[in-house]
Coordinates of C-alpha atoms and ligand atoms in Angstrom, one line a residue:
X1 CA 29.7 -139.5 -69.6
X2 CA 30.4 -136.5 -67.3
X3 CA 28.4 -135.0 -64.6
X4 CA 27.6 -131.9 -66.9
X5 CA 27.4 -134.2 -70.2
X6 CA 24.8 -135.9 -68.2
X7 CA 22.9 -132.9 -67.0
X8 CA 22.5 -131.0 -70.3
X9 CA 21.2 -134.6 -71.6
X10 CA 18.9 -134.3 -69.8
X11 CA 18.1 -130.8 -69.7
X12 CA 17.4 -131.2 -73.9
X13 CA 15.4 -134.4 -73.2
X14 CA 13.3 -132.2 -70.5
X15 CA 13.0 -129.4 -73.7
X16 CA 11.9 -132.5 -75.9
X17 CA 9.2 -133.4 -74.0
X18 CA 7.9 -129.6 -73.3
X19 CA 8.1 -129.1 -76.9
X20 CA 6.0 -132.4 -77.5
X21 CA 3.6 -131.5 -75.2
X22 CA 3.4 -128.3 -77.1
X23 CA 3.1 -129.5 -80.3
X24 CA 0.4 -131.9 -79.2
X25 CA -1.6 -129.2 -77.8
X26 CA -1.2 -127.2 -81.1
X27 CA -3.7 -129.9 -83.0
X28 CA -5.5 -131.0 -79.8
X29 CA -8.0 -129.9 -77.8
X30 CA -9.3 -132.6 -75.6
X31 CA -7.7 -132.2 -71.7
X32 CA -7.5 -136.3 -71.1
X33 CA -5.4 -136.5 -73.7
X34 CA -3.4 -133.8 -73.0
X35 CA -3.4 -134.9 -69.5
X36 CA -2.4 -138.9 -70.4
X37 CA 0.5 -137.4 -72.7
X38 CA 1.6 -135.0 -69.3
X39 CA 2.0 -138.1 -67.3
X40 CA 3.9 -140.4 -69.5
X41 CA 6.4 -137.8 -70.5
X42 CA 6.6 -136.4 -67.1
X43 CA 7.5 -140.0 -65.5
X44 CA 9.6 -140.9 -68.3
X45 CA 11.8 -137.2 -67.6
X46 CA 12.4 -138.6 -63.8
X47 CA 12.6 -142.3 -64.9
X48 CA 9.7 -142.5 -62.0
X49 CA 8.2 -145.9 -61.3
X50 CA 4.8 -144.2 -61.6
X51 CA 3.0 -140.6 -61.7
X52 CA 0.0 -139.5 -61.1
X53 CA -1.7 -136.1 -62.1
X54 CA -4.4 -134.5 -60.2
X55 CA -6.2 -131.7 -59.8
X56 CA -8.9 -129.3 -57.5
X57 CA -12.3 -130.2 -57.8
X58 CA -15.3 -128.9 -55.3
X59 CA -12.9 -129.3 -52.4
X60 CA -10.9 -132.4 -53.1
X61 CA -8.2 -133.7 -55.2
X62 CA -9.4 -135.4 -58.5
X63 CA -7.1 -138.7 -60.4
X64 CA -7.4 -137.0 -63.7
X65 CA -4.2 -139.1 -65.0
X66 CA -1.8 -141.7 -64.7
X67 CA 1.2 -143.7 -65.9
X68 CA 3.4 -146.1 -65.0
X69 CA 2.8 -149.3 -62.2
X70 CA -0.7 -148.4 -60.3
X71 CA -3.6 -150.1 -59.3
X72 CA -6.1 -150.3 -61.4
X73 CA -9.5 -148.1 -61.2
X74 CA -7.4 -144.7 -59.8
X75 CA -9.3 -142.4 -62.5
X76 CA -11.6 -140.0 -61.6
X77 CA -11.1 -141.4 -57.7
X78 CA -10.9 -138.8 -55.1
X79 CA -8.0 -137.6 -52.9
X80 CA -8.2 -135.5 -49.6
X81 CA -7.5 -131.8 -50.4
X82 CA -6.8 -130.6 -46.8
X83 CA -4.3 -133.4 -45.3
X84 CA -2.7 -135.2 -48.1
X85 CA 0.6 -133.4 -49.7
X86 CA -0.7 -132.5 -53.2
X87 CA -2.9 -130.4 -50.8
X88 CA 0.6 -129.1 -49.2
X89 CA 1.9 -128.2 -52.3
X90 CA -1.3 -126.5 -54.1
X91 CA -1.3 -124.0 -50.9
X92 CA 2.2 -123.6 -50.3
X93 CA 2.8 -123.8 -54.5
X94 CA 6.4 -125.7 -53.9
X95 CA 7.8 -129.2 -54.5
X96 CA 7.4 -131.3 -51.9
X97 CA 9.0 -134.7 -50.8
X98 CA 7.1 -137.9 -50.5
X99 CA 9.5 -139.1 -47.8
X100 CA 10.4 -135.8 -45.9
X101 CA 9.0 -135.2 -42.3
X102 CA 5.0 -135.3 -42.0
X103 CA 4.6 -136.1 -45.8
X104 CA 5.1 -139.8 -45.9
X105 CA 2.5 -140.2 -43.2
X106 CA -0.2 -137.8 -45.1
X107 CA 0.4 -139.3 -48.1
X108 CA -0.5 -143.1 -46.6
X109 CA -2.9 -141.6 -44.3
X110 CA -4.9 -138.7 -46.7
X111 CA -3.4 -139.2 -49.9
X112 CA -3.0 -141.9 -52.8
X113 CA -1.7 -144.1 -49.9
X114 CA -5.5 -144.4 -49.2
X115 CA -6.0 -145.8 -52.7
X116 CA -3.3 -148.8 -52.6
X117 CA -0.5 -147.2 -53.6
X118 CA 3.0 -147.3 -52.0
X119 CA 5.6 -145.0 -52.2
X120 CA 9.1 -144.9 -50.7
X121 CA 10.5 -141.5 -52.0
X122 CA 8.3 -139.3 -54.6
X123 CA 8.0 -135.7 -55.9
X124 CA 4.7 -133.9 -55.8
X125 CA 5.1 -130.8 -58.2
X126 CA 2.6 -127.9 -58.3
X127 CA 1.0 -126.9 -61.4
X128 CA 1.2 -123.2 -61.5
X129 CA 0.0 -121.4 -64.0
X130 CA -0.6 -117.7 -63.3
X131 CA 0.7 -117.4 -60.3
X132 CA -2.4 -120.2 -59.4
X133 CA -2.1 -123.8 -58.4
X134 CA -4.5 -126.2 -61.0
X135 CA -3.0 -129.7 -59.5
X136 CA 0.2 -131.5 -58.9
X137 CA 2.2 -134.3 -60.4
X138 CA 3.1 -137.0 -58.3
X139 CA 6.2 -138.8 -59.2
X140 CA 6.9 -142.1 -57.2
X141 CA 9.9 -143.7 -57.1
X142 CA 12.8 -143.4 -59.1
X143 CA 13.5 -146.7 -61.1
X144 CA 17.3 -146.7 -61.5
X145 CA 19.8 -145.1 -58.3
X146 CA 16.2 -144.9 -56.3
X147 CA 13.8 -144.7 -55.1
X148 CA 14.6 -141.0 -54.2
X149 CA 14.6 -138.1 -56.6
X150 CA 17.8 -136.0 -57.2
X151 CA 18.0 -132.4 -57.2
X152 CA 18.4 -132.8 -60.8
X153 CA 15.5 -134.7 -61.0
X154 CA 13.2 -132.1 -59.2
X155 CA 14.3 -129.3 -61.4
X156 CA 13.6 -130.7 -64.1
X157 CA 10.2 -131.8 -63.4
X158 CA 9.8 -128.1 -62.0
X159 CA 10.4 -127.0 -65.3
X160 CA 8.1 -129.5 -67.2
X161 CA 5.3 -129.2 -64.9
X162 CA 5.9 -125.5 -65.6
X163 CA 4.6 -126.1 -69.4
X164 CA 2.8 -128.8 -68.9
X165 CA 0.3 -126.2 -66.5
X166 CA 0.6 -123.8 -69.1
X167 CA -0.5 -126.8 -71.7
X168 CA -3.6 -127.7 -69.2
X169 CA -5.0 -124.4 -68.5
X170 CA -4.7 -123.2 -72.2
X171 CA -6.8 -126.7 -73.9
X172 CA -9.0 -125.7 -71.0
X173 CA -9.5 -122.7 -72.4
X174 CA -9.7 -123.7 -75.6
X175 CA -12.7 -126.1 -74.8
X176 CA -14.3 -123.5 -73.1
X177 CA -14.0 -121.3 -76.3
X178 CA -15.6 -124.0 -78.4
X179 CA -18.3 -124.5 -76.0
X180 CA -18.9 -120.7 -75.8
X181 CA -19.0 -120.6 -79.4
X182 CA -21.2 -123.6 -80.0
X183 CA -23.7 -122.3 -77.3
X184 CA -23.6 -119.1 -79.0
X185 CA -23.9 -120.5 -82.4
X186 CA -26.4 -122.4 -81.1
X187 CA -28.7 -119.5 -79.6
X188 CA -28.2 -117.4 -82.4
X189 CA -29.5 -119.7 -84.8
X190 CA -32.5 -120.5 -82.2
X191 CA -33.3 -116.5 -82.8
X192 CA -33.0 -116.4 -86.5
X193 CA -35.5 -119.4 -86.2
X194 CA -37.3 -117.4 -83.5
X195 CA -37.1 -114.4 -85.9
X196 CA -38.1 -116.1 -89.4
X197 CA -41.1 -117.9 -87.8
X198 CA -42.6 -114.7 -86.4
X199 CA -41.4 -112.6 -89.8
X200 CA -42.7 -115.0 -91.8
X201 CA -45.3 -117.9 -91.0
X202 CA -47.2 -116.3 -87.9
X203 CA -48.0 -113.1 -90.1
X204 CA -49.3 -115.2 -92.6
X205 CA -51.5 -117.5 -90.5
X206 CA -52.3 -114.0 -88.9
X207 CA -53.6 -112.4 -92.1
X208 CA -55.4 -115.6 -93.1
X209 CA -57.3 -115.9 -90.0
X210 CA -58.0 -112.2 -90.5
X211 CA -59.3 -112.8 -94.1
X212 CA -61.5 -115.8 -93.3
X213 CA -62.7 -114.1 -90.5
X214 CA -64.0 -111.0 -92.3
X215 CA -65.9 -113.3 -94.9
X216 CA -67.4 -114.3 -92.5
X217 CA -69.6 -111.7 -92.5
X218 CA -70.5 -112.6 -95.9
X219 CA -74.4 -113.7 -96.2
X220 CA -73.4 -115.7 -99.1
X221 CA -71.2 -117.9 -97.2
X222 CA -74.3 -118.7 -94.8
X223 CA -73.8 -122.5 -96.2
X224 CA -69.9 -123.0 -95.1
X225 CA -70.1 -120.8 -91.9
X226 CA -69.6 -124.0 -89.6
X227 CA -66.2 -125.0 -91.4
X228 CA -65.0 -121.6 -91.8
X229 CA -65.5 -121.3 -88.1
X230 CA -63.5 -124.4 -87.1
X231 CA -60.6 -123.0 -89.3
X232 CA -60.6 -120.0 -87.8
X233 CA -60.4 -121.7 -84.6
X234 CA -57.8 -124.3 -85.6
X235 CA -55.9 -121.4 -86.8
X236 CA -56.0 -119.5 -83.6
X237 CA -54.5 -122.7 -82.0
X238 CA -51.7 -123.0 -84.5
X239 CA -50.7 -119.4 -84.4
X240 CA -51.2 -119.9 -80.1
X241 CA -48.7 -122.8 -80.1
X242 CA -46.2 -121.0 -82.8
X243 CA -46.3 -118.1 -80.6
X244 CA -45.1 -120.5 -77.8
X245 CA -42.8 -122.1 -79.6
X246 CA -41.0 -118.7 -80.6
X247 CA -40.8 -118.0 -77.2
X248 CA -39.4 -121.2 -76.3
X249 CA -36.6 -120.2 -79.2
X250 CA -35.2 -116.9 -77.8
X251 CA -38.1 -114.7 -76.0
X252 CA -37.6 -111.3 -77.3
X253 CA -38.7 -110.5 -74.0
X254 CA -34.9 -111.9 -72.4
X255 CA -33.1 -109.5 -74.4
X256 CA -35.6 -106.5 -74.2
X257 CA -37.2 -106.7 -71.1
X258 CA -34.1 -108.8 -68.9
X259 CA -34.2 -112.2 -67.6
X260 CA -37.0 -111.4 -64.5
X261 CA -39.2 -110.9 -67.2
X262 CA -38.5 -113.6 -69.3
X263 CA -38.7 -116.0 -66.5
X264 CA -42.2 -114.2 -65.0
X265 CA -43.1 -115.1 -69.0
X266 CA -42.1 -119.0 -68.5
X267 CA -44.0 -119.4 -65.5
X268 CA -47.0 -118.0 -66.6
X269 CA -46.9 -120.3 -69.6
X270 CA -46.6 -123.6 -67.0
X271 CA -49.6 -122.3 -64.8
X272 CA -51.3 -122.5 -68.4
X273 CA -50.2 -125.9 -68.7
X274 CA -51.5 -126.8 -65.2
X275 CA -48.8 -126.6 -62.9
X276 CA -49.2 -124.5 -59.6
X277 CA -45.9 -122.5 -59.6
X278 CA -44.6 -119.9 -57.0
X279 CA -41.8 -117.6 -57.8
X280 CA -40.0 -115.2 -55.9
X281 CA -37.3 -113.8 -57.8
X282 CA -35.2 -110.7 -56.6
X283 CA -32.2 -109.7 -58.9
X284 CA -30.5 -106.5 -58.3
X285 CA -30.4 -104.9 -61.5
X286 CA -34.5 -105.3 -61.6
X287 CA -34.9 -104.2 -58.3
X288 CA -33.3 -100.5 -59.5
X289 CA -29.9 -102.1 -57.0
X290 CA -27.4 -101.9 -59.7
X291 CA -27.3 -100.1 -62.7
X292 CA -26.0 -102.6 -64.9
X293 CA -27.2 -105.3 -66.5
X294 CA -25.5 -109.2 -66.4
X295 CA -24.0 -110.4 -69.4
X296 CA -26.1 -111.9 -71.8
X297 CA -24.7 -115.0 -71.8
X298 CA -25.3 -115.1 -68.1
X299 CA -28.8 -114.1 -68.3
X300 CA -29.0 -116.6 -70.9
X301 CA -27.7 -119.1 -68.5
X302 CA -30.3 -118.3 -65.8
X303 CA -33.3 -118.3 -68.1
X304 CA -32.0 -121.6 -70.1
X305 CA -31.3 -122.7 -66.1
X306 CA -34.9 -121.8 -65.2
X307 CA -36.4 -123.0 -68.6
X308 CA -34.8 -126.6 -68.6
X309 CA -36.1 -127.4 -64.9
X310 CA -39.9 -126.1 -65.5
X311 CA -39.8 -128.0 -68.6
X312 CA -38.5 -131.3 -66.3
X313 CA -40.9 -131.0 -63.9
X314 CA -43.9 -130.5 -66.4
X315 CA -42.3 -133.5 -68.5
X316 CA -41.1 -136.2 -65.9
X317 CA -41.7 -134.7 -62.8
X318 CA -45.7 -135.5 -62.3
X319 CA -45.6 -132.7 -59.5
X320 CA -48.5 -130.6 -58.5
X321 CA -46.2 -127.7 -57.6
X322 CA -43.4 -126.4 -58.1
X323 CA -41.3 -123.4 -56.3
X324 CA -39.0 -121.2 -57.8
X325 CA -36.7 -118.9 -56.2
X326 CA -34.0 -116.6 -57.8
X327 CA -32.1 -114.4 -55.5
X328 CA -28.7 -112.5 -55.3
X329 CA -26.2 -110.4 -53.3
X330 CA -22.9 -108.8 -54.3
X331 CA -21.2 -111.8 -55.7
X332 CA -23.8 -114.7 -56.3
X333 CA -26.6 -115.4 -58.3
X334 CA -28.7 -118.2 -56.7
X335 CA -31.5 -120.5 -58.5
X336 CA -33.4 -122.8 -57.3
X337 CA -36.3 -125.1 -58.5
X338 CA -38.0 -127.4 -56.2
X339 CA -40.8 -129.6 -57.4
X340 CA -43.0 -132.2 -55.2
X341 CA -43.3 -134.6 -58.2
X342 CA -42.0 -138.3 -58.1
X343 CA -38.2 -137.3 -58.2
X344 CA -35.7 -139.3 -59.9
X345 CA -31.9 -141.0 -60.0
X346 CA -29.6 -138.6 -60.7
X347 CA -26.4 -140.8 -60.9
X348 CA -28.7 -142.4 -63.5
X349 CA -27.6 -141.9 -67.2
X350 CA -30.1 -140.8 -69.5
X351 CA -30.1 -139.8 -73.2
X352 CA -31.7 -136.7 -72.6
X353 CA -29.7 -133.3 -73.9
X354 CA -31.6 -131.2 -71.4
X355 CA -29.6 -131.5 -68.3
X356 CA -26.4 -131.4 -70.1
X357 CA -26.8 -128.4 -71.8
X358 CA -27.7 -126.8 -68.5
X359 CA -24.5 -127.6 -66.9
X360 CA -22.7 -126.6 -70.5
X361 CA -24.4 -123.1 -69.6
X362 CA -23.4 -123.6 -66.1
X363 CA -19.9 -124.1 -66.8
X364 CA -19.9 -121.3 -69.7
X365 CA -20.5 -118.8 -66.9
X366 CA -18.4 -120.5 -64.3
X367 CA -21.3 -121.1 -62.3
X368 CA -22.7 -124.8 -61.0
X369 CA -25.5 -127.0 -61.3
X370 CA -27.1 -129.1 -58.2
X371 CA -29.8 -131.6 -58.6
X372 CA -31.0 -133.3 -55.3
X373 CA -33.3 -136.0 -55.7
X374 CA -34.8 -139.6 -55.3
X375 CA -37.2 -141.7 -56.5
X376 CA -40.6 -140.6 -54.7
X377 CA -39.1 -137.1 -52.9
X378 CA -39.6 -134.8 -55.7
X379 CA -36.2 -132.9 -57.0
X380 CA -34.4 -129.9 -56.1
X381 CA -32.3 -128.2 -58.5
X382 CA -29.9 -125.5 -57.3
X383 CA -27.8 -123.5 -59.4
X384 CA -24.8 -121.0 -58.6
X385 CA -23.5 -118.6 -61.0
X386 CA -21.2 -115.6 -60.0
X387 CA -22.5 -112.4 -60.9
X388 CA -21.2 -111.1 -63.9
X389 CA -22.1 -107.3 -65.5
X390 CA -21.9 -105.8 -68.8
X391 CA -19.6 -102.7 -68.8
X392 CA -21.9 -100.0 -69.8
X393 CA -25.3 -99.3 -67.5
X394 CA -28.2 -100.1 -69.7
X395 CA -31.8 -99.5 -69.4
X396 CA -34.4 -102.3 -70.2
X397 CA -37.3 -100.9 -72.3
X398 CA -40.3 -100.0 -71.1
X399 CA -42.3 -103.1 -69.1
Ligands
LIG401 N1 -38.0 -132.7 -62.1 C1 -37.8 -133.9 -62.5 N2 -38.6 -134.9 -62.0 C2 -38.4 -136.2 -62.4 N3 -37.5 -136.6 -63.2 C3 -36.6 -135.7 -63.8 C4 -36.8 -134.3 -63.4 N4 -35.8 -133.7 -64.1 C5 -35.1 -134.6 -64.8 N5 -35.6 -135.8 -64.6 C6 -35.1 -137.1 -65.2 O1 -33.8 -136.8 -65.7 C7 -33.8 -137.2 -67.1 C8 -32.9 -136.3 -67.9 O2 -33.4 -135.1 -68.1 P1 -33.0 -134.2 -69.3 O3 -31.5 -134.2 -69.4 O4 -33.6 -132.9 -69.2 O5 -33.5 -135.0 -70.5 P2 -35.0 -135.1 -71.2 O6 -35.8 -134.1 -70.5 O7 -34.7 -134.8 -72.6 O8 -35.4 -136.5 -71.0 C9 -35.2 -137.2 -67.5 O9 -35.4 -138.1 -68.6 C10 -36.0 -137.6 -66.3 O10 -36.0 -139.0 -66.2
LIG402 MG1 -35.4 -132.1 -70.2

């Protein structure tokens, strides 16, 4: 075959596997695999002994996929951000070459060198979608007329990682739409529950108490007086806990009075439950600082945030006291809950839906979840979320 024969070959095997990542991503939503099908087609483009995709996460470089010869154990290991070359080609967002200048040294010394890998030629290739770097693929070695890359070889993988960044951010995307929409499916049936129990049963225990109440006063009923009495009173604890329990479902007080209130509303409830709590909460659009609200879902977040970690520390955390603190400035939204109960494990897993759903919220609002603590030192849990206003100003209702 000729040079050119050769090339186009190659170019319509490089269109093959865009197009296959494509139509994997059509019917698929979940990143790994997306990811796993990135890196075998992406090594098999550049006939690379091995490649390895990772990406930015809290500061470092994350093994989110692999394919070809490596050690076993790489996913989910961690990779220097600063020093290693992925690094060099997220901040500089072009190719670089395993075995050019500094970059064979960084790469032994900061990057998957560190994890038992050798490499005597490689490509890193950013993945740039947007004009933003996500990660890099690391080809190592080529198999056949290597170990270096050719030109050829780096345009083309230029060119996949081009679609294959495009392929990454948009199932991202797409799981973040389904968790939107299954959080928000979620709430909204927690208000329609929220809504129907207050509608419906809680008026009518209302009017029966009412009605029992006012006979009462009936001198013929002198005889029953002590059992009417105790219904009333169990009635007044039912309709007390239902009320609780529709404000556990969606407090109407979040969406008409805004999320200070809502939270002053929790608090109150876990003092009545025994718990000394102190809050100091300061949010902007409260303090008359801004004249627009936060989203709702990011005052859901913060009040789900705050409501999860009370509910902890009254359920596992045996504390005596527990400290709440919401602040913010211009860009960030800061929560913190500190208990002085008997701590826990975090790396632990547990079966519990309560954390994860906090960090679902979290990751909704593109905000983060902290949790410091250890058997017998209390726990600390931090959140972040970036500040995040609705477009018109709007006025809470009268407190
Ligand atoms: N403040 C806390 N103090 C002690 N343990 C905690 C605290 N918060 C969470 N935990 C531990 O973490 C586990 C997971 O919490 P979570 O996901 O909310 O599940 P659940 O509350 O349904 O058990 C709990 O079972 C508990 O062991
Ligand atoms: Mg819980």
């Amino acid at each position: 075959m000729d040079a050119r024969r050769v090339e186009l070959q190659r170019t319509v095997d490089a269109l093959d596997a865009t197009l296959q990542i494509a139509r994997a991503l059509g019917g698929e939503t979940d990143l790994d695999l997306i990811l796993g099908l990135v890196a075998k087609r992406g090594r098999a483009l550049v006939s690379a002994r091995a490649l390895v995709i990772e990406r930015e996460q809290d500061g470092a470089m994350l093994i989110v996929a692999r394919a070809g010869e490596l050690p076993k154990g790489l996913m989910g290991q961690r990779v220097d951000l600063q020093d290693s070359v992925a690094g060099a080609a997220l901040r500089t967002l072009t190719t670089q070459r395993l075995e050019k200048g500094p970059n064979q040294a960084r790469f032994e010394r900061h990057g998957l060198g560190r994890r038992g890998i050798s490499a005597s030629a490689g490509l890193v290739v950013p993945l740039v979608f947007r004009g933003k770097g996500h990660g890099a693929l690391i080809a190592i070695d080529r198999l056949h007329d290597g170990p270096a890359f050719s030109a050829g070889d780096q345009r083309l993988l230029e060119a996949f990682a081009a679609s294959a960044a495009t392929a990454i951010a948009t199932a991202e995307s797409m799981q973040a739409d389904l968790r939107r929409q299954r959080l928000a499916a979620a709430e909204q049936e927690r208000a329609r529950w929220a809504r129907e129990l207050h509608d419906e049963t809680l008026q009518n225990l209302a009017s029966l108490r009412l009605g029992l109440a006012a006979q009462l006063r009936d001198p013929r009923l002198e005889a029953i007086t002590d059992a009417v009495n105790e219904t009333v009173a169990q009635l007044e604890r039912e309709i007390g806990s239902l009320r609780a329990l529709i404000t556990d479902l969606r407090p109407a007080a979040l969406d008409d009075l805004g999320a200070q209130a809502a939270i002053a509303d929790l608090v109150e409830r876990a003092r009545g439950r025994g718990l000394e709590v102190d809050l100091a909460i300061d949010l902007a659009y409260e303090q008359g600082r801004e004249s627009a609200r936060h989203t709702t879902e990011l005052e859901t977040a913060i009040y789900r945030t705050v409501q999860e970690a009370l509910n902890n520390v009254l359920k596992h955390g045996a504390a005596r006291r527990a400290v709440i603190e919401i602040t913010e400035d211009e860009t960030t939204l800061r929560v913190t809950v500190r208990d002085d109960g008997q701590g826990f494990d975090p790396t632990l897993t547990t079966d519990g839906f309560g954390l994860i759903g906090m960090r679902e919220w979290a990751e909704l609002v593109h905000g983060t979840i902290d949790i410091d603590s250890s058997p017998g030192r209390g726990t600390t849990l931090r959140a972040l979320f970036p500040g995040q206003r609705r477009d018109r100003p709007d006025r809470l209702a009268a407190q």
